[in-house]
Coordinates of C-alpha atoms in Angstrom, one line a residue:
M1308 CA -12.5 -14.3 -46.5
L1309 CA -10.1 -11.4 -47.2
K1310 CA -12.9 -9.4 -48.8
Q1311 CA -15.1 -10.0 -45.7
I1312 CA -12.3 -8.8 -43.4
L1313 CA -11.6 -5.7 -45.5
G1314 CA -15.3 -5.0 -45.7
K1315 CA -15.5 -4.7 -41.9
I1316 CA -12.7 -2.2 -41.8
P1317 CA -14.0 1.4 -41.3
K1318 CA -13.7 3.3 -44.5
K1319 CA -12.2 6.4 -42.9
H1320 CA -9.1 4.6 -41.7
S1321 CA -8.8 2.4 -44.7
K1322 CA -8.9 5.4 -47.0
S1323 CA -6.3 7.3 -45.1
A1324 CA -4.0 4.4 -44.9
G1325 CA -4.4 3.7 -48.6
D1326 CA -3.9 7.3 -49.7
S1327 CA -0.7 7.7 -47.6
T1328 CA 0.8 4.5 -49.0
T1329 CA -0.2 5.3 -52.6
S1330 CA 1.2 8.8 -52.5
K1331 CA 4.5 7.7 -51.0
R1332 CA 5.0 5.0 -53.6
S1333 CA 4.2 7.3 -56.5
E1334 CA 6.6 10.0 -55.5
G1335 CA 9.8 9.8 -57.6
G1336 CA 10.5 6.1 -57.1
S1337 CA 13.1 7.0 -54.5
K1338 CA 14.5 4.4 -52.0
K1339 CA 12.0 3.5 -49.4
S1340 CA 12.6 4.6 -45.8
V1341 CA 12.4 2.0 -43.0
D1342 CA 8.9 3.3 -42.1
E1343 CA 7.7 2.6 -45.6
A1344 CA 9.4 -0.8 -45.8
I1345 CA 7.8 -2.1 -42.6
S1346 CA 4.5 -0.2 -42.6
A1347 CA 2.8 -2.7 -45.0
P1348 CA 4.0 -5.9 -43.2
F1349 CA 3.2 -4.4 -39.8
S1350 CA -0.5 -4.8 -39.8
V1351 CA -2.1 -7.0 -37.2
L1352 CA -5.4 -8.8 -36.5
N1353 CA -8.0 -6.5 -35.0
I1354 CA -10.1 -7.8 -32.2
G1355 CA -13.1 -5.8 -33.5
N1356 CA -12.9 -7.7 -36.8
I1357 CA -11.5 -11.1 -35.9
P1358 CA -13.2 -12.7 -32.9
E1359 CA -10.5 -15.4 -32.5
D1360 CA -7.9 -12.9 -31.2
K1361 CA -8.0 -10.8 -28.1
F1362 CA -6.2 -7.5 -28.3
I1363 CA -5.6 -5.6 -25.1
R1364 CA -5.3 -1.9 -25.8
D1365 CA -3.7 0.8 -23.8
K1366 CA -6.3 2.4 -21.5
N1367 CA -5.8 5.8 -23.0
S1368 CA -6.0 4.7 -26.7
S1369 CA -8.4 2.4 -28.6
R1370 CA -6.1 2.0 -31.6
L1371 CA -2.9 0.4 -32.4
N1372 CA 0.0 2.3 -34.0
G1373 CA -1.7 5.7 -34.3
D1374 CA -4.8 5.8 -36.5
S1375 CA -4.0 2.8 -38.7
V1376 CA -6.1 -0.3 -38.4
P1377 CA -3.9 -3.4 -39.2
A1378 CA -5.3 -6.1 -41.4
S1379 CA -2.6 -8.8 -41.4
Y1380 CA 0.2 -10.1 -39.3
E1381 CA 3.5 -10.8 -41.0
A1382 CA 7.2 -10.9 -39.9
L1383 CA 9.2 -7.7 -40.0
P1384 CA 12.7 -7.4 -41.4
S1385 CA 15.6 -8.7 -39.2
F1386 CA 17.8 -6.2 -37.5
R1387 CA 20.7 -7.5 -39.6
D1388 CA 18.9 -6.4 -42.8
V1389 CA 18.7 -2.7 -42.0
P1390 CA 21.4 0.0 -41.4
S1391 CA 22.4 0.8 -37.8
S1392 CA 20.8 4.2 -38.0
E1393 CA 17.4 2.7 -38.7
K1394 CA 17.6 -0.2 -36.1
Q1395 CA 16.0 1.8 -33.3
Q1396 CA 13.0 2.7 -35.5
L1397 CA 12.7 -0.9 -36.5
F1398 CA 12.9 -1.9 -32.8
I1399 CA 9.9 0.4 -32.0
Q1400 CA 7.9 -1.1 -34.9
K1401 CA 8.7 -4.7 -33.6
V1402 CA 7.7 -3.6 -30.1
K1403 CA 4.4 -2.3 -31.4
M1404 CA 3.8 -5.5 -33.3
C1405 CA 4.1 -7.5 -30.1
C1406 CA 1.3 -5.5 -28.5
V1407 CA -1.1 -8.1 -30.0
V1408 CA -2.3 -10.7 -27.5
F1409 CA -3.5 -14.0 -28.9
D1410 CA -5.9 -16.5 -27.6
F1411 CA -3.8 -19.4 -26.3
T1412 CA -6.7 -21.5 -24.9
D1413 CA -7.1 -23.0 -28.4
P1414 CA -3.7 -24.2 -29.8
T1415 CA -5.1 -24.5 -33.3
K1416 CA -5.9 -20.8 -33.7
N1417 CA -3.4 -18.4 -35.3
V1418 CA -0.5 -20.8 -35.2
K1419 CA 1.5 -18.9 -37.8
E1420 CA 0.9 -15.5 -36.1
K1421 CA 1.8 -16.8 -32.7
E1422 CA 5.2 -18.1 -34.0
I1423 CA 5.9 -14.8 -35.7
K1424 CA 5.3 -13.0 -32.4
R1425 CA 7.5 -15.4 -30.5
Q1426 CA 10.4 -15.0 -32.9
T1427 CA 9.9 -11.2 -32.8
L1428 CA 10.0 -11.2 -29.0
L1429 CA 13.3 -13.2 -29.1
E1430 CA 14.7 -10.6 -31.4
L1431 CA 13.8 -7.9 -29.0
V1432 CA 15.6 -9.7 -26.2
E1433 CA 18.7 -9.9 -28.3
Y1434 CA 18.5 -6.2 -29.3
I1435 CA 18.1 -5.0 -25.7
T1436 CA 20.9 -7.2 -24.5
S1437 CA 23.4 -6.0 -27.1
A1438 CA 22.3 -2.3 -27.1
N1439 CA 25.2 0.2 -27.0
G1440 CA 23.3 3.5 -26.8
K1441 CA 20.9 5.1 -24.4
F1442 CA 17.2 4.2 -24.9
T1443 CA 15.2 7.2 -25.9
E1444 CA 12.0 8.2 -24.0
T1445 CA 9.9 7.0 -26.9
V1446 CA 11.6 3.6 -26.8
I1447 CA 11.1 3.3 -23.1
Q1448 CA 7.4 4.3 -23.4
E1449 CA 6.7 1.8 -26.1
V1450 CA 8.5 -1.0 -24.3
V1451 CA 6.6 -0.4 -21.1
K1452 CA 3.4 -0.2 -23.0
M1453 CA 4.0 -3.5 -24.8
I1454 CA 5.0 -5.3 -21.6
S1455 CA 1.9 -4.0 -19.8
V1456 CA -0.4 -5.2 -22.6
N1457 CA 1.1 -8.7 -22.4
I1458 CA 1.6 -9.4 -18.8
F1459 CA -1.1 -7.4 -16.9
R1460 CA -4.2 -9.6 -16.8
V1461 CA -6.8 -10.7 -14.4
F1462 CA -6.4 -14.2 -13.1
T1463 CA -9.2 -16.6 -13.2
P1464 CA -9.6 -17.9 -9.6
Q1465 CA -8.6 -21.5 -9.4
P1466 CA -10.1 -23.8 -6.7
R1467 CA -7.6 -24.3 -3.9
E1468 CA -7.6 -27.7 -2.3
N1469 CA -8.0 -27.9 1.5
N1470 CA -4.5 -29.4 1.8
L1471 CA -3.0 -26.0 0.9
L1472 CA -4.5 -24.5 4.0
D1473 CA -3.1 -27.4 6.1
G1474 CA 0.4 -26.6 5.2
V1475 CA 1.1 -29.6 2.8
D1476 CA 4.2 -29.3 0.7
L1477 CA 3.2 -27.9 -2.6
E1478 CA 6.1 -29.4 -4.4
E1479 CA 4.3 -32.7 -4.4
D1480 CA 1.7 -31.2 -6.7
E1481 CA 2.3 -30.5 -10.4
P1482 CA 2.6 -26.8 -11.1
V1483 CA -0.1 -25.1 -13.0
M1484 CA 1.0 -23.8 -16.4
D1485 CA -0.5 -20.9 -18.3
P1486 CA -1.0 -21.9 -22.0
A1487 CA 0.4 -18.5 -23.0
W1488 CA 3.6 -18.9 -20.9
P1489 CA 5.9 -19.6 -23.9
H1490 CA 5.2 -16.0 -25.0
L1491 CA 4.9 -14.5 -21.5
Q1492 CA 8.3 -15.9 -20.5
V1493 CA 10.0 -14.0 -23.3
V1494 CA 8.1 -10.8 -22.4
Y1495 CA 9.3 -11.2 -18.8
E1496 CA 12.8 -11.7 -20.1
I1497 CA 12.5 -8.5 -22.0
L1498 CA 11.3 -6.6 -18.9
L1499 CA 14.1 -8.0 -16.8
R1500 CA 16.9 -7.2 -19.3
F1501 CA 15.3 -3.8 -20.0
I1502 CA 15.4 -2.8 -16.3
T1503 CA 18.9 -4.1 -15.7
S1504 CA 20.3 -2.6 -18.9
P1505 CA 22.8 0.2 -18.4
E1506 CA 21.2 1.9 -21.4
T1507 CA 17.9 2.4 -19.5
D1508 CA 18.0 5.8 -17.8
A1509 CA 16.2 5.5 -14.4
K1510 CA 15.3 9.1 -14.4
I1511 CA 13.3 8.7 -17.6
A1512 CA 12.1 5.2 -17.0
K1513 CA 10.5 6.1 -13.6
R1514 CA 7.9 8.1 -15.5
Y1515 CA 6.5 5.0 -17.1
I1516 CA 7.6 2.3 -14.5
D1517 CA 5.5 4.3 -12.0
H1518 CA 3.4 3.5 -8.9
S1519 CA 0.6 2.2 -11.1
F1520 CA 2.9 -0.1 -13.0
V1521 CA 4.4 -1.4 -9.7
L1522 CA 1.0 -2.1 -8.2
K1523 CA -0.1 -4.1 -11.2
L1524 CA 3.2 -6.0 -11.1
L1525 CA 2.7 -6.9 -7.4
D1526 CA -0.8 -8.2 -8.3
L1527 CA 0.8 -10.7 -10.6
F1528 CA 2.5 -12.4 -7.7
D1529 CA -0.7 -14.3 -7.1
S1530 CA -0.1 -16.2 -10.3
E1531 CA -0.5 -20.0 -10.2
V1532 CA 2.7 -20.4 -12.4
P1533 CA 5.8 -20.9 -10.3
S1534 CA 8.1 -19.8 -13.1
E1535 CA 6.2 -16.5 -13.5
R1536 CA 6.5 -15.8 -9.7
E1537 CA 10.3 -16.4 -10.0
Y1538 CA 10.6 -13.9 -12.8
L1539 CA 8.4 -11.4 -10.8
K1540 CA 10.6 -11.8 -7.7
T1541 CA 13.8 -11.1 -9.7
I1542 CA 12.2 -8.1 -11.6
L1543 CA 10.8 -6.6 -8.4
H1544 CA 14.2 -6.8 -6.7
R1545 CA 15.8 -5.1 -9.7
I1546 CA 13.2 -2.3 -9.7
Y1547 CA 13.7 -1.8 -6.0
G1548 CA 17.5 -1.5 -6.6
K1549 CA 17.3 0.8 -9.6
F1550 CA 14.4 3.1 -8.8
M1551 CA 15.2 4.4 -5.3
V1552 CA 12.2 6.8 -5.4
H1553 CA 9.9 3.8 -5.4
R1554 CA 11.3 2.0 -2.4
P1555 CA 9.0 3.3 0.3
F1556 CA 6.0 2.8 -1.9
I1557 CA 7.0 -0.8 -2.7
R1558 CA 7.4 -1.7 1.0
K1559 CA 4.0 -0.1 1.8
A1560 CA 2.3 -1.9 -1.1
I1561 CA 3.7 -5.3 0.0
N1562 CA 2.6 -4.5 3.6
N1563 CA -1.0 -4.0 2.4
I1564 CA -0.9 -7.3 0.6
F1565 CA 0.3 -9.1 3.7
Y1566 CA -2.4 -7.4 5.8
C1567 CA -5.1 -8.6 3.4
F1568 CA -3.6 -12.1 3.4
V1569 CA -3.3 -12.4 7.2
F1570 CA -6.5 -10.8 8.4
E1571 CA -8.9 -11.5 5.5
T1572 CA -8.2 -14.1 2.9
E1573 CA -5.3 -16.3 4.0
K1574 CA -5.0 -17.1 0.3
H1575 CA -2.1 -15.9 -1.9
N1576 CA 0.4 -17.7 -4.1
G1577 CA 3.3 -15.3 -3.9
I1578 CA 3.9 -14.8 -0.1
A1579 CA 7.1 -16.8 -0.2
E1580 CA 8.5 -14.8 -3.2
F1581 CA 7.6 -11.5 -1.5
L1582 CA 9.5 -12.6 1.6
E1583 CA 12.5 -13.6 -0.4
V1584 CA 12.6 -10.0 -1.8
L1585 CA 12.1 -8.6 1.6
G1586 CA 14.8 -10.8 3.1
S1587 CA 17.3 -9.2 0.7
I1588 CA 16.0 -5.7 1.5
I1589 CA 16.1 -6.3 5.3
N1590 CA 19.7 -7.5 4.9
G1591 CA 20.6 -4.1 3.4
F1592 CA 18.9 -2.0 6.2
A1593 CA 21.3 0.5 7.7
L1594 CA 21.9 0.6 11.5
P1595 CA 20.4 1.8 13.7
L1596 CA 17.1 0.5 12.3
K1597 CA 14.5 3.1 11.6
E1598 CA 11.2 3.0 13.6
E1599 CA 9.4 2.2 10.3
H1600 CA 11.3 -1.0 9.9
K1601 CA 10.7 -2.1 13.5
L1602 CA 7.0 -1.5 13.0
F1603 CA 7.1 -3.6 9.9
L1604 CA 8.5 -6.4 12.0
V1605 CA 5.9 -6.1 14.7
R1606 CA 2.8 -5.4 12.6
T1607 CA 3.5 -7.4 9.5
L1608 CA 6.2 -10.1 9.8
I1609 CA 5.2 -11.5 13.2
P1610 CA 1.4 -11.7 12.4
L1611 CA 2.4 -13.8 9.3
H1612 CA 2.8 -16.7 11.7
K1613 CA -1.0 -16.8 12.2
P1614 CA -2.3 -18.3 8.9
K1615 CA -2.8 -22.1 8.7
C1616 CA -0.7 -22.3 5.5
L1617 CA 2.5 -21.1 7.3
A1618 CA 4.5 -24.1 5.9
M1619 CA 4.2 -22.6 2.4
Y1620 CA 6.5 -19.6 3.3
H1621 CA 7.9 -20.3 6.7
Q1622 CA 11.5 -20.8 5.6
Q1623 CA 11.5 -17.3 4.0
L1624 CA 9.7 -15.7 6.9
S1625 CA 12.1 -17.3 9.4
Y1626 CA 15.0 -15.8 7.5
C1627 CA 13.5 -12.3 7.6
I1628 CA 12.8 -12.6 11.3
T1629 CA 16.3 -13.8 12.0
Q1630 CA 17.8 -10.9 10.0
F1631 CA 16.1 -8.4 12.2
V1632 CA 17.4 -10.1 15.4
E1633 CA 20.9 -10.3 14.0
K1634 CA 20.9 -6.6 13.1
D1635 CA 19.4 -5.5 16.5
C1636 CA 19.7 -8.1 19.3
K1637 CA 17.3 -6.0 21.4
L1638 CA 14.4 -7.1 19.1
A1639 CA 14.8 -10.7 20.3
D1640 CA 12.4 -10.2 23.2
I1641 CA 9.8 -8.7 20.9
V1642 CA 10.1 -11.6 18.4
I1643 CA 10.0 -14.3 21.0
R1644 CA 6.9 -12.8 22.7
G1645 CA 5.3 -12.5 19.3
L1646 CA 6.0 -16.2 18.6
I1647 CA 4.4 -17.1 21.9
K1648 CA 1.4 -15.0 21.1
Y1649 CA 0.7 -16.9 17.8
W1650 CA 1.9 -20.3 19.1
P1651 CA -0.3 -23.0 17.6
V1652 CA -2.3 -25.0 20.2
T1653 CA -3.7 -27.9 18.1
N1654 CA -1.5 -27.9 15.0
S1655 CA 1.6 -30.1 15.7
T1656 CA 3.1 -29.4 12.2
K1657 CA 3.1 -25.7 12.8
E1658 CA 4.4 -26.2 16.3
V1659 CA 7.5 -28.0 15.0
L1660 CA 8.0 -25.0 12.6
F1661 CA 7.8 -22.6 15.5
L1662 CA 10.4 -24.6 17.4
N1663 CA 12.7 -24.5 14.4
E1664 CA 12.4 -20.8 14.1
L1665 CA 12.7 -20.3 17.9
E1666 CA 16.1 -22.0 17.8
E1667 CA 17.4 -19.7 15.1
V1668 CA 16.2 -16.7 17.0
L1669 CA 17.6 -17.9 20.3
E1670 CA 21.0 -18.5 18.6
A1671 CA 21.1 -14.7 17.9
T1672 CA 19.8 -13.7 21.3
Q1673 CA 22.0 -12.3 24.0
A1674 CA 21.7 -12.9 27.8
P1675 CA 19.8 -9.6 28.7
E1676 CA 17.1 -10.1 26.1
F1677 CA 16.9 -13.8 27.0
Q1678 CA 16.2 -13.0 30.6
R1679 CA 13.4 -10.7 29.8
C1680 CA 11.3 -13.4 28.1
M1681 CA 12.6 -16.7 29.5
V1682 CA 9.7 -17.2 32.0
P1683 CA 6.8 -17.2 29.4
L1684 CA 9.1 -18.8 26.8
F1685 CA 9.9 -21.9 29.0
Q1686 CA 6.3 -22.2 30.1
R1687 CA 5.5 -22.7 26.5
I1688 CA 8.5 -25.1 26.0
S1689 CA 7.4 -27.1 29.0
C1690 CA 4.0 -27.6 27.2
C1691 CA 6.0 -28.8 24.2
L1692 CA 8.0 -31.2 26.3
S1693 CA 4.8 -32.7 27.6
S1694 CA 3.3 -33.1 24.1
L1695 CA 2.0 -36.5 23.2
H1696 CA 3.1 -35.8 19.6
F1697 CA 6.6 -37.2 19.6
Q1698 CA 8.0 -34.8 17.0
V1699 CA 7.0 -31.8 19.0
A1700 CA 8.5 -33.2 22.2
E1701 CA 11.6 -34.4 20.4
R1702 CA 12.1 -31.0 18.7
A1703 CA 11.8 -29.2 22.0
L1704 CA 14.5 -31.4 23.5
F1705 CA 16.8 -30.8 20.6
L1706 CA 17.2 -27.2 21.9
W1707 CA 19.7 -28.5 24.3
N1708 CA 21.9 -29.7 21.4
N1709 CA 22.6 -26.0 20.6
D1710 CA 25.6 -24.8 22.6
H1711 CA 24.6 -21.2 22.7
I1712 CA 21.1 -22.0 23.9
E1713 CA 22.3 -24.5 26.4
N1714 CA 24.7 -21.9 27.9
L1715 CA 21.8 -19.4 28.2
I1716 CA 19.7 -22.1 30.0
K1717 CA 22.6 -23.1 32.3
Q1718 CA 23.2 -19.4 33.3
N1719 CA 19.5 -19.1 34.2
R1720 CA 18.9 -22.6 35.5
K1721 CA 17.5 -21.4 38.8
V1722 CA 14.5 -19.9 37.0
I1723 CA 14.2 -22.3 34.1
L1724 CA 14.5 -25.7 35.8
P1725 CA 11.6 -25.3 38.2
I1726 CA 9.4 -24.4 35.2
I1727 CA 10.3 -27.4 33.0
F1728 CA 11.1 -30.0 35.7
P1729 CA 7.5 -31.5 35.9
A1730 CA 7.5 -32.1 32.1
L1731 CA 10.9 -33.7 32.3
E1732 CA 9.9 -35.9 35.2
R1733 CA 6.7 -37.1 33.5
N1734 CA 8.5 -37.8 30.3
A1735 CA 11.1 -39.8 32.1
R1736 CA 8.4 -41.9 33.8
H1737 CA 5.9 -42.7 31.2
H1738 CA 6.4 -41.1 27.8
W1739 CA 5.3 -43.6 25.1
N1740 CA 8.1 -42.7 22.6
Q1741 CA 11.5 -44.2 23.3
A1742 CA 13.5 -41.4 21.6
V1743 CA 11.7 -38.7 23.7
H1744 CA 12.3 -40.8 26.8
S1745 CA 16.1 -41.1 26.1
L1746 CA 16.5 -37.4 25.2
T1747 CA 14.6 -36.5 28.4
L1748 CA 17.0 -38.6 30.5
N1749 CA 20.0 -36.8 28.9
V1750 CA 18.5 -33.3 29.7
R1751 CA 17.8 -34.4 33.3
K1752 CA 21.4 -35.6 33.6
I1753 CA 22.7 -32.2 32.3
F1754 CA 20.8 -30.4 35.1
Y1755 CA 21.8 -32.9 37.8
D1756 CA 25.5 -32.8 36.9
L1757 CA 25.4 -29.0 36.8
D1758 CA 23.5 -28.3 40.0
P1759 CA 22.6 -31.4 42.1
D1760 CA 21.1 -29.3 45.0
L1761 CA 18.8 -27.4 42.6
F1762 CA 17.8 -30.6 40.9
K1763 CA 16.9 -32.3 44.2
A1764 CA 15.0 -29.3 45.4
C1765 CA 13.0 -29.3 42.2
Q1766 CA 12.4 -33.0 42.6
L1767 CA 11.2 -32.6 46.2
K1768 CA 8.9 -29.8 45.1
F1769 CA 7.5 -31.9 42.3
Q1770 CA 6.8 -34.8 44.8
E1771 CA 5.1 -32.4 47.2
D1772 CA 3.0 -31.0 44.3
E1773 CA 2.2 -34.5 43.2
S1774 CA 1.0 -35.4 46.7
K1775 CA -1.2 -32.3 46.9
E1776 CA -2.6 -33.1 43.4
K1777 CA -3.3 -36.7 44.6
E1778 CA -5.1 -35.4 47.7
I1779 CA -7.1 -32.9 45.6
K1780 CA -8.0 -35.6 43.1
E1781 CA -9.2 -38.0 45.9
K1782 CA -11.3 -35.2 47.5
R1783 CA -12.8 -34.4 44.1
E1784 CA -13.6 -38.1 43.5
A1785 CA -15.1 -38.4 47.0
T1786 CA -17.2 -35.3 46.4
W1787 CA -18.5 -36.6 43.0
K1788 CA -19.3 -39.9 44.7
R1789 CA -21.4 -38.2 47.4
L1790 CA -23.2 -36.2 44.7
E1791 CA -24.0 -39.3 42.8
E1792 CA -25.3 -41.0 45.9
V1793 CA -27.5 -38.0 46.7
A1794 CA -28.7 -37.8 43.1
A1795 CA -29.5 -41.5 43.1
K1796 CA -31.5 -41.2 46.4
N1797 CA -33.4 -38.2 45.2
A1798 CA -34.1 -39.9 41.9
T1799 CA -35.6 -42.9 43.8
S1800 CA -37.8 -40.6 46.0
L1801 CA -38.9 -38.7 43.0
A1802 CA -39.8 -41.8 41.1
V1803 CA -41.9 -43.1 44.0
G1804 CA -43.7 -39.8 44.2
F1805 CA -44.5 -39.9 40.5
I1806 CA -45.8 -43.5 40.7
S1807 CA -48.1 -42.7 43.6
Y1808 CA -49.3 -39.6 41.9
F1809 CA -50.2 -41.4 38.7
Q1810 CA -51.8 -44.2 40.7
D1811 CA -54.1 -41.6 42.4
M1812 CA -55.1 -40.0 39.1
P1813 CA -58.0 -42.4 38.3
D1814 CA -59.6 -41.8 41.7
Y1815 CA -59.2 -38.1 41.2
F1816 CA -61.0 -38.1 37.8
D1817 CA -63.7 -40.4 39.2
R1818 CA -64.5 -38.0 42.0
I1819 CA -64.7 -35.1 39.5
Y1820 CA -67.1 -37.1 37.3
L1821 CA -69.4 -38.2 40.1
S1822 CA -69.5 -34.6 41.5
K1823 CA -71.0 -33.5 38.1

């Protein structure tokens, strides 16, 4: 087997590797350098020669470790076994060794090599954590290259069940696990510790952790593995904090992903994680808010209420929205009108989520902004109060349990009560759910105790409108009855005409026949 493998290795590279090794070993028998000591063990399986392994090369290079073509995969010396002056070079060699990507779809393949790589990755984590000197540009370049080779990959589209689009809680389903995750997890740990390490110079690292790297990292957020998305979320947050030059680009790139999600696919696994990162970013926005950030709220965050799978990320979205309102209370009017624009009509589950978010926004809303939007707002709330879905009606009535919202309503009762009174009156008379019926009576009592005259005026207006509606209904029914009678009479006349017509047909044909 070994002869077959060696026979497939190009002679040019094999010869150069052999000559260099032989010449070094024959010179004077001096003590081997670290390069000589680890050059022989550091030889890995080549994808061109061994079909079982998949090696992802750097896009600008088709070879691993210069011009050498590795032929085996064996463990390198431990960091404890080499002098301190040679540890960095050994670290680079171990990093290059980890650039091999194995096939994890078959657990029986390359078991020994996979374990060697895993142990090597763990050693790299320990080295980066305990490093006490600045990483050189070569080290940074090799680490970023190794990380890119391992984590950047194209996901195989997995069929998504319909219940994902209906907003079903995903925690009920078992998370999908990548068979390569035991290795990928350690690689992500290396990346996280490398970025957060004080020994990593941001000015040098930004040349390699560049826009291309960030874009590929953002693409990974669509992973099916929840643990991977958690790592990505933390890493992206650390990159945003350490590399200030990348901040506008990161925000713009996330915006583009959101646009594609909202207006095209409505399919993405990492929206919640993106929003968690953005929630922290929004929390750090300086006041007064820039126009760019306000446009982000209007054009990106508010339209995120549109997709059917809102339940997957609504908690994080609501936090981001509330952060904006708390930073600038004048944005409350824009947010509330945006919620009304995307308010669900036939999806009761989403409607409850909207009411939850609405309460959080109203809690941060001041009187002037509330007055600007209270008419369309309570027209929508009135529809919720009249909903036959008891959870929607109940959640709308719970708004009165919030002291701040109740005070805003009381201050503007002359406008609000006439809008919602018909819904309250109908609920009090004949809503099928007992809890909704009781809550409605409590709200009616609040308004009656606060302003009896206004309450009675609204009640009188409701009775007048009800009488008019009854008259209109009776007229409509009478009109339909007359139309039915006329239609029935015309149908009878038409039927008689058809019968007489068909009865005369034989005589007609007889006359034609005789005339011939």
